[in-house]
Each structure stands twice: as structure tokens, then as C-alpha cells.
Amino acid sequence: MRIPSVSAEGHDPWMVRHSAEETAAWLERSGLQDVRLLDVPGAHPAVFGHTSGPAGSPTVLLYAHHDVQPPGDEKLWNSPAFEPTERGGRLFGRGTADDKAGIAVHAATLQAWRELHGGPPVNVSVFIEGEEEIASPHFREVVMHPEVLPELRKCIGVFVPEAGQDRDGGVEVLLGAKGVVELELVSSGEKWGRGPAHDVHSSLEAQVDSPTWHLVQALNTLVEKDGHTPAVEGFFDKVKPLNAVQLQMVQEHAAKTAESTVKQVLGVQHWVHDANWQDSLALLVSKPTINIEGLVAGYTGPGGKTVLPHRAVAKIDMRLVPDMTAADTLAKLQAHLAAKGFPDIEVNMSGGYNPTETDPNSKLIQAHLATYRRLGLDPQLWPRSAGSWPGCIFTEAPVSLPAGHYGLGHGAGAHAPDEYYLIESANPKVQGLDGAIASFVEYLYALA
Amino acid sequence: MRIPSVSAEGHDPWMVRHSAEETAAWLERSGLQDVRLLDVPGAHPAVFGHTSGPAGSPTVLLYAHHDVQPPGDEKLWNSPAFEPTERGGRLFGRGTADDKAGIAVHAATLQAWRELHGGPPVNVSVFIEGEEEIASPHFREVVMHPEVLPELRKCIGVFVPEAGQDRDGGVEVLLGAKGVVELELVSSGEKWGRGPAHDVHSSLEAQVDSPTWHLVQALNTLVEKDGHTPAVEGFFDKVKPLNAVQLQMVQEHAAKTAESTVKQVLGVQHWVHDANWQDSLALLVSKPTINIEGLVAGYTGPGGKTVLPHRAVAKIDMRLVPDMTAADTLAKLQAHLAAKGFPDIEVNMSGGYNPTETDPNSKLIQAHLATYRRLGLDPQLWPRSAGSWPGCIFTEAPVSLPAGHYGLGHGAGAHAPDEYYLIESANPKVQGLDGAIASFVEYLYALA
């Protein structure tokens, strides 16, 4: 966690490689075999390894990632982002919850199993990505790697370890995730053929077009008057509405979860469209979105500076639901901009992938549910995560495996300041480090 | 020029004070009397001083400013912004052209005059502001200061020294300047009562409103479909069109100036509305504008970060023509945003002032014209600068003086990288340092 393995562009790529090497060394020390870095040109390296259970036992793939989000504004952290610090039973630091504790906890468990019993009760392959936080631009290539694909084909499914308990100890079993497309929209005088080719004095705006106004006008076409619903032509064409079973899951979750707590945590007074709690959860699960992650143009420092910027950028993420695809949605966005009079605006996709769906009746998901129940919990089935992970690479052909998240424990603050992972729990319903390890142990016995 | 006297918020205010103190020390060494810092609460200090000519001679005010623009992206500079460096007869550095060379050149001239002749041929008061680059938020207060106003009332006019020659040696005599309002438009979840109170994971955009989309929609109402013409209700109500004499000035300037050179310098292929050269110059002089200086929301670093930002900011400058006023235009912008459904968007004005107009028949302007002609130049009268300076404080009641820019020499790159002031000229039509000094000497004799 001291290694700033930030995969975002502009950070130090050698730190991600350093993190991959240290992760590989850790897996080797934990007794895994055939540990190797998977190097695909231009990609931050992934790590692959394997440990054997009894002959004839099934194989499960553990998927995690060793890259992390940028720390953001370090002034908002109560301790340095890359100096893991324990306070009040929590380990604070970037990557603690998302996703390095998951690697450490499971590697330590596998090591203990090997030392005590000669190995775990099933075969475990471990696959640790290095680009999850930048929307996995090379993930398909890595998975299709001749050293990886045959290993995956041996598996009964893919599980993503997580400290999955909420503040009250509850757990969800996710049956999928939204897909995502991350991209930059760039308006520039150069590409537009209007406005200046470099920043000029702002007084010239009387005589010269502004690429920034051009971007504002282009962005404005992307959502409806409600300031929210995507207005890209055909955006909803392939959207599959929630089925009765999924709606039932939403209804049950709404009934069991305190809206006021969620609103307080998010700092939200009203849901979008003034939806009620249940409807807002249905939107969360079922609505594809176009979000502005960031805006950058001209002078961005304190106060003002009288420039007419030659370039303006909007950082966008689009979240996709079945049966939308990343490629099709990107093409629709490009076609929309061209049709609305903005063919010059660059659409630079940096990463993304399709939505993920997994069969609730698969062995993997049934093992998740059974283990949680054996541990005394009442897992809630959830149609899909509103966040994204590249599970589609596992769930779609040619791999075609079930995939899902599993694990007790608690963490928070992913992508935000003061990210933490719970070590010692004060609440008997929420597991700390020991309980997280125990839940993994139970899970592998259930699979066996 | 080694003192980074950046007045913009967030930079070191002590550097501007240090710059004021050094400027005052320089003026004292140059033989000026009663040199003092003018301290108005909350303002970066201005400097005031005086040197006497013969008894009964007129008094002229020299106005300059010792604060500078931020350096911007220092990677774009060929030498460090605050390390003045001479290359090819030019002195490069932030503040060289805008506006420290003006202070240095004129102080040195006044010193030489005192040493050689006991003093200049007229009384010269020197007033050096410390907040010009942030739109002079305390300027009216400073000018109305009981130590300043009586001094100003003795003057026949205010001149702004400048290295006013273009690349071909031509000079303009400006008869005014546009006014300006600089402000930030801030959309926040907190003020809006919708969206999150802090940045949250971008997946929540399905359920939670986005203050950034809210800002985009508000901005979109500020300009017409052409992406340029201000659409704020009543924005043009007080706009005085150019009169026949002013139009004649534009026509003459268009005929004498190479459009292609200007386009090349600005990196512009087409003027706004595809206007021809003369019409584009008329727009430059006569059209009030709303310009986006900067956009800042969410993640602004390299690559992406999946956040839903709780706050989005547009940095705006509006340029005003007679008879618009800063206060009225600001009020109209606020009323427009409220009427269009954006009453929550904060309008934080950081500085600004009204347009400036000066009588071409005033002694001051006639002295500018006569001196330029004596020095062999053909000065072009120009209705007003499209850029702004707080001259209205001088030209409006209660000061009510003519005010204008004057001086030979050449500089460029104000508000941009590689700002420079020409020291040694290779072109006999363009004056270097010596010629700039000589033009000031001739000017004071003309006034005398």
C-alpha cells in the first residue's frame, strides 16, 4: 500500500510495474506456483499464479487488481494516501479497500492453508489486473493471452474478493454490473478550424470563436432538458428493462435499507427526478448514464485569467446496461455529435467494456449464497452493480463463466479521500480482518 | 521582474507587497518625492510618488501597474517566467511588457532628467497599481483615497506608458477601452439542494443529479445558437453603436493592416460569423462579449477518474462597451440565470469596471498625436481597446480627466508564455529601449 500504483495517465507507470513485481513476490512467498507477470505491449502488467487443491477438485479464479485510483486532493486526507495508517481499528490509505487488502488477505489465507494442510480444498488460480482503475483498456487482450485463456477454461467461475459488508453488516450478491465507456471530448481551435490555435487574450472573443463555448453547446445536446437523461440518438435502443425477479430484488432491498442513512452518506437531499427510494434504486440499477467526471479549459487556478482558451475538455463516463455494448454506444455518441453539428469534437475513448450478467443459478452464485447463510447472514440478491468491472470478459464468449463478488469484512472510501479497510471491528455484525479470512475459508470448503 | 508579483488569488500576496516596496524604493532612487504605499484594507498595495517640473508647469499622471499575470504552464516558456533573460535583443519574463518595463524605463528617464536638468519639463505624478491583473477590485477606493484624489485633480490627464508599436512599427492612439466584469459561476450540490454535497462515485449519477450538467445547461443559455452572441436578457440595451467617425477609424485601420499577419499571429483561420477583416475589427471594437476563461469540475488531471463532482465552476469575463456598466451587466446576468431556472448558481464577481471614453480633442490626446507625428510616425486613431483597463475611474466623475496610452517600443506575450520587451531593435521602424525613452522625453516637452 506504500507503492503509489496509480494507473491513470500522467502518473509514474514504473510504480504500477513495481507494484506488479511486489504482488508477484508476495504470491510466491504465499506458496503459489507458476507466478508470472503478464506483459501486453502498452499495458500495465497483470499478475497470474496458481495453487493446487486435491486431485480432481474444482478450480476457481480469484480476480483482483493491484492498481489504484489517484489520491485526489491530498489535503482532504487525514493521513497521507500512500502511508498506510491504522486508526480506530481501520487501516487508512489509497488501495486499502480497493483492492489491495483483498490480495493480502487471500494470499495470507492460501499460505496458511498450504502450511497447515498442504493446500486449499480446491484449486485456486489468481489473476491480478493492473489497469482496472482506468477501465481495463487491455483486459481482453490479457485474458486471451495463451498463458491465461487455457487456465480460465478450467475454472467453474470467477470470484472477486471484497470486503462486502455494509455498515450494518449486510451483504449483497451481485448478479452483474453495468458496463462503462470512459472518454474525453475535446474541442480545439485546430480541429474545429475556428477559434484560435493557441490561447489568446480574452478581449479577442469579440472577433474570434471560442472552442469552449463550442464544447458547452455540444455537451448540452447530450442530456435532455431534465439535465440528466441521456439524449444521444438511439442510446436506449438496446436497454433491457428490469424483469419481475429483478424488480422484486429492488423492492426487497428498498424495504430493508434505510434511505435516510444512504442520503446522509452521499450528502444528497433529493434523488434525481424526485424519485422515491425504491424508484431511485431501480434507476441506479437500470438506467444507463452519461456523467461528466471533469471539465478542463483555459485557466483552472485560483481567481481569473483573461484568456480565450484554444482547447476545452470534458471527461465523460457512460454506464451501460444489458444489452448495450461499449462499441455500439461509443459509435452512437460519435454519430450524435456529428449529426448535431459537432463533427470536429474529438471523442477519445480511454477504456471501457460491456455490462456483465451472471446466472443466479450457477454453482458459483449458489456457493456465495450458501456460505453467507451458513455464516448467519441474509444475503440480498441484487440485479447488478451500478459501478463497473470488466466481468464481461469472463461472462461473455469465449470464456463464458459465471462471475461475482464475494466476501465479508468492510471497507469504504474507494475513489475518495480516507479510503480504509476494517481491521478490528467494534460491531459484532461487521467482520474485521479475521472474519474476512474466515469467510474465504468457508467459501472454498463450500465450493469443494 | 524576478519578483513573482502575481495578484491572482491563491498566489503569495506578500510577493505583491514586496514588489510594491521595491517599486517604491526604485522611485525614490529615481528622485521622486513623497513616495508612499497606498494601503487599502484587503488590497494589494499601490505606489504613489511625484516629481516637480518648473513652477507653473502642468501636471500629468503616469499610471502603470506592478502586479503581473500568473505564469501559466511554465513548460511553455523557453526561459523561466521569473528569471528575466535576454535573447536576441529581447528581455523575456513575466511582467516585462505588461507592465514593469514601463515603470523601469520611465523612472530611469525621470532620474536622468533630474540629474541633468534638475527635473522634467512638467510635473509628473506616478501611480502604480497592484491589482490591475485581477480587474482592479479596490481601484476606485484607492483613487478616492484622501492622499490621491487631490493630487489627481491637479492633473491635465492620465497617460499609460506602453511599448505601443506593433511588429511593423505602427502606433495607435486609443480613445477608450471596453469595461470588464470578471466572475465565477459556481454550481454546487450544496447551493442547488440537488446532487451530492461532496464528490461521489460516478456510478451514482443514475440516482443523483449532477451539478456539472446543471452548470453546462446554465452556460448554454448565456449565448445564442451561434455559440457566440450573448443571450442574456437586456445585455445589448445600453450598447451605443459606433458613430461615423469611429467607423471611419476602423475602415482606415483595416485598409492599412495586413489581415493575414494578424490571423497568423492569433492562429485563426476564420473570424467569428465569417466576418470580413473590416467587419471583424468593427466587432472587436463594438461588440460586448461573454467569454469562458476557464472551466473546472471534478477530476482535471491526466486520464479519467470515475467521480460525480459536487461542484463545477466556469470562470467568465464579460467585456462591456459604452454605455453599459459593470453593475448593471452583472445584475442582468444574475436576473437571467434566475429567470432561466438557475437561481442557485453563484455569481461571484472578483473584479471589473465600466468602459472608458476619452475626448480625441483633449490636450492629452492631441499631445500624443503631435508627438508621434514629430517622431515621424502616422498614428492611427482607434475608437477603443477591446481589452480593458480601469481608466473609467479617471475619465468618470469625480476625477473626469482624459486618459490614454502612449509610447514607442515593442513588447508582446502579455498573459501568455514568453512575454518579452524589446531592448535592441533590428528593425529601424520599431524602437528598442532607447527609442522608448526618447519618445517619453519628446512627449513631456510637448506637454510642456
PDB file of C-alpha atoms in Angstrom, chain B residues 322-437:
ATOM      1  CA  PRO B 322     -20.390  52.330 -23.689  1.00  0.00           C
ATOM      2  CA  ASP B 323     -22.922  52.895 -22.186  1.00  0.00           C
ATOM      3  CA  MET B 324     -23.014  49.524 -20.431  1.00  0.00           C
ATOM      4  CA  THR B 325     -21.902  49.493 -16.812  1.00  0.00           C
ATOM      5  CA  ALA B 326     -20.344  46.722 -14.769  1.00  0.00           C
ATOM      6  CA  ALA B 327     -23.013  46.850 -12.054  1.00  0.00           C
ATOM      7  CA  ASP B 328     -25.929  46.796 -14.485  1.00  0.00           C
ATOM      8  CA  THR B 329     -24.472  43.976 -16.596  1.00  0.00           C
ATOM      9  CA  LEU B 330     -23.757  41.864 -13.524  1.00  0.00           C
ATOM     10  CA  ALA B 331     -27.334  42.407 -12.319  1.00  0.00           C
ATOM     11  CA  LYS B 332     -28.673  41.376 -15.739  1.00  0.00           C
ATOM     12  CA  LEU B 333     -26.610  38.192 -15.705  1.00  0.00           C
ATOM     13  CA  GLN B 334     -27.946  37.327 -12.254  1.00  0.00           C
ATOM     14  CA  ALA B 335     -31.540  38.069 -13.298  1.00  0.00           C
ATOM     15  CA  HIS B 336     -31.100  35.989 -16.469  1.00  0.00           C
ATOM     16  CA  LEU B 337     -29.830  32.952 -14.569  1.00  0.00           C
ATOM     17  CA  ALA B 338     -32.711  33.213 -12.090  1.00  0.00           C
ATOM     18  CA  ALA B 339     -35.268  33.573 -14.897  1.00  0.00           C
ATOM     19  CA  LYS B 340     -33.856  30.577 -16.823  1.00  0.00           C
ATOM     20  CA  GLY B 341     -34.141  28.285 -13.802  1.00  0.00           C
ATOM     21  CA  PHE B 342     -30.665  28.634 -12.330  1.00  0.00           C
ATOM     22  CA  PRO B 343     -31.190  30.897  -9.292  1.00  0.00           C
ATOM     23  CA  ASP B 344     -28.894  28.680  -7.229  1.00  0.00           C
ATOM     24  CA  ILE B 345     -25.838  29.248  -9.410  1.00  0.00           C
ATOM     25  CA  GLU B 346     -23.485  31.537  -7.518  1.00  0.00           C
ATOM     26  CA  VAL B 347     -22.266  34.584  -9.405  1.00  0.00           C
ATOM     27  CA  ASN B 348     -19.039  35.590  -7.662  1.00  0.00           C
ATOM     28  CA  MET B 349     -17.651  38.775  -9.201  1.00  0.00           C
ATOM     29  CA  SER B 350     -13.938  39.153  -8.486  1.00  0.00           C
ATOM     30  CA  GLY B 351     -13.361  42.483 -10.222  1.00  0.00           C
ATOM     31  CA  GLY B 352     -14.419  44.773 -13.008  1.00  0.00           C
ATOM     32  CA  TYR B 353     -15.251  48.294 -14.070  1.00  0.00           C
ATOM     33  CA  ASN B 354     -17.061  50.340 -16.686  1.00  0.00           C
ATOM     34  CA  PRO B 355     -15.871  51.167 -20.208  1.00  0.00           C
ATOM     35  CA  THR B 356     -13.593  54.194 -20.708  1.00  0.00           C
ATOM     36  CA  GLU B 357     -14.042  57.005 -23.212  1.00  0.00           C
ATOM     37  CA  THR B 358     -11.741  59.955 -23.802  1.00  0.00           C
ATOM     38  CA  ASP B 359     -12.257  63.069 -25.928  1.00  0.00           C
ATOM     39  CA  PRO B 360      -9.986  62.980 -29.014  1.00  0.00           C
ATOM     40  CA  ASN B 361      -9.771  66.791 -28.782  1.00  0.00           C
ATOM     41  CA  SER B 362      -8.337  66.784 -25.242  1.00  0.00           C
ATOM     42  CA  LYS B 363      -4.845  68.276 -24.705  1.00  0.00           C
ATOM     43  CA  LEU B 364      -3.602  64.838 -23.674  1.00  0.00           C
ATOM     44  CA  ILE B 365      -4.674  63.040 -26.839  1.00  0.00           C
ATOM     45  CA  GLN B 366      -3.587  65.930 -29.029  1.00  0.00           C
ATOM     46  CA  ALA B 367      -0.132  65.764 -27.371  1.00  0.00           C
ATOM     47  CA  HIS B 368       0.022  62.020 -28.098  1.00  0.00           C
ATOM     48  CA  LEU B 369      -0.799  62.614 -31.765  1.00  0.00           C
ATOM     49  CA  ALA B 370       1.542  65.571 -32.163  1.00  0.00           C
ATOM     50  CA  THR B 371       4.488  63.771 -30.565  1.00  0.00           C
ATOM     51  CA  TYR B 372       4.059  60.634 -32.632  1.00  0.00           C
ATOM     52  CA  ARG B 373       3.936  62.777 -35.781  1.00  0.00           C
ATOM     53  CA  ARG B 374       7.047  64.709 -34.736  1.00  0.00           C
ATOM     54  CA  LEU B 375       8.802  61.342 -34.312  1.00  0.00           C
ATOM     55  CA  GLY B 376       7.920  60.506 -37.908  1.00  0.00           C
ATOM     56  CA  LEU B 377       5.003  58.140 -37.278  1.00  0.00           C
ATOM     57  CA  ASP B 378       1.478  58.158 -38.635  1.00  0.00           C
ATOM     58  CA  PRO B 379      -0.622  57.345 -35.551  1.00  0.00           C
ATOM     59  CA  GLN B 380      -3.963  55.668 -36.151  1.00  0.00           C
ATOM     60  CA  LEU B 381      -6.844  56.793 -34.007  1.00  0.00           C
ATOM     61  CA  TRP B 382      -8.735  53.815 -32.618  1.00  0.00           C
ATOM     62  CA  PRO B 383     -12.195  54.003 -31.031  1.00  0.00           C
ATOM     63  CA  ARG B 384     -11.355  51.829 -28.070  1.00  0.00           C
ATOM     64  CA  SER B 385      -9.261  48.918 -26.928  1.00  0.00           C
ATOM     65  CA  ALA B 386     -11.070  45.573 -26.876  1.00  0.00           C
ATOM     66  CA  GLY B 387      -9.010  44.854 -23.772  1.00  0.00           C
ATOM     67  CA  SER B 388      -9.737  46.654 -20.562  1.00  0.00           C
ATOM     68  CA  TRP B 389      -8.052  48.918 -18.070  1.00  0.00           C
ATOM     69  CA  PRO B 390      -9.676  50.763 -15.186  1.00  0.00           C
ATOM     70  CA  GLY B 391      -9.442  54.121 -16.988  1.00  0.00           C
ATOM     71  CA  CYS B 392     -13.109  54.832 -16.220  1.00  0.00           C
ATOM     72  CA  ILE B 393     -12.044  55.694 -12.673  1.00  0.00           C
ATOM     73  CA  PHE B 394     -10.052  58.549 -14.221  1.00  0.00           C
ATOM     74  CA  THR B 395     -12.465  59.513 -17.001  1.00  0.00           C
ATOM     75  CA  GLU B 396     -15.703  59.367 -14.975  1.00  0.00           C
ATOM     76  CA  ALA B 397     -16.727  61.828 -12.248  1.00  0.00           C
ATOM     77  CA  PRO B 398     -15.409  62.936  -9.848  1.00  0.00           C
ATOM     78  CA  VAL B 399     -11.920  62.755 -11.453  1.00  0.00           C
ATOM     79  CA  SER B 400     -13.137  63.426 -15.033  1.00  0.00           C
ATOM     80  CA  LEU B 401      -9.757  63.520 -16.781  1.00  0.00           C
ATOM     81  CA  PRO B 402      -8.764  62.418 -20.274  1.00  0.00           C
ATOM     82  CA  ALA B 403      -6.746  59.209 -20.186  1.00  0.00           C
ATOM     83  CA  GLY B 404      -4.849  57.247 -22.811  1.00  0.00           C
ATOM     84  CA  HIS B 405      -1.927  55.020 -23.647  1.00  0.00           C
ATOM     85  CA  TYR B 406       1.270  56.376 -25.132  1.00  0.00           C
ATOM     86  CA  GLY B 407       4.794  55.276 -26.012  1.00  0.00           C
ATOM     87  CA  LEU B 408       7.128  53.822 -28.597  1.00  0.00           C
ATOM     88  CA  GLY B 409       8.880  50.492 -28.235  1.00  0.00           C
ATOM     89  CA  HIS B 410       7.599  46.976 -28.608  1.00  0.00           C
ATOM     90  CA  GLY B 411       6.601  44.093 -26.386  1.00  0.00           C
ATOM     91  CA  ALA B 412       4.359  41.061 -26.674  1.00  0.00           C
ATOM     92  CA  GLY B 413       3.175  37.925 -24.938  1.00  0.00           C
ATOM     93  CA  ALA B 414       1.227  39.652 -22.170  1.00  0.00           C
ATOM     94  CA  HIS B 415      -0.894  36.978 -20.389  1.00  0.00           C
ATOM     95  CA  ALA B 416       0.936  34.288 -22.417  1.00  0.00           C
ATOM     96  CA  PRO B 417       4.222  32.371 -22.323  1.00  0.00           C
ATOM     97  CA  ASP B 418       7.481  34.036 -23.435  1.00  0.00           C
ATOM     98  CA  GLU B 419       6.320  37.567 -22.684  1.00  0.00           C
ATOM     99  CA  TYR B 420       9.047  39.976 -23.808  1.00  0.00           C
ATOM    100  CA  TYR B 421      10.080  43.610 -24.081  1.00  0.00           C
ATOM    101  CA  LEU B 422      12.262  44.721 -26.992  1.00  0.00           C
ATOM    102  CA  ILE B 423      15.647  46.069 -25.833  1.00  0.00           C
ATOM    103  CA  GLU B 424      17.647  46.284 -29.051  1.00  0.00           C
ATOM    104  CA  SER B 425      15.664  46.588 -32.256  1.00  0.00           C
ATOM    105  CA  ALA B 426      16.799  45.088 -35.546  1.00  0.00           C
ATOM    106  CA  ASN B 427      14.045  46.947 -37.421  1.00  0.00           C
ATOM    107  CA  PRO B 428      14.693  50.717 -37.754  1.00  0.00           C
ATOM    108  CA  LYS B 429      10.928  51.345 -37.741  1.00  0.00           C
ATOM    109  CA  VAL B 430      10.472  49.708 -34.328  1.00  0.00           C
ATOM    110  CA  GLN B 431      12.106  51.315 -31.313  1.00  0.00           C
ATOM    111  CA  GLY B 432      14.033  49.462 -28.631  1.00  0.00           C
ATOM    112  CA  LEU B 433      14.718  50.735 -25.110  1.00  0.00           C
ATOM    113  CA  ASP B 434      16.494  53.936 -26.255  1.00  0.00           C
ATOM    114  CA  GLY B 435      13.660  54.873 -28.594  1.00  0.00           C
ATOM    115  CA  ALA B 436      11.058  54.198 -25.906  1.00  0.00           C
ATOM    116  CA  ILE B 437      12.896  56.607 -23.579  1.00  0.00           C
TER     117      ILE B 437
END
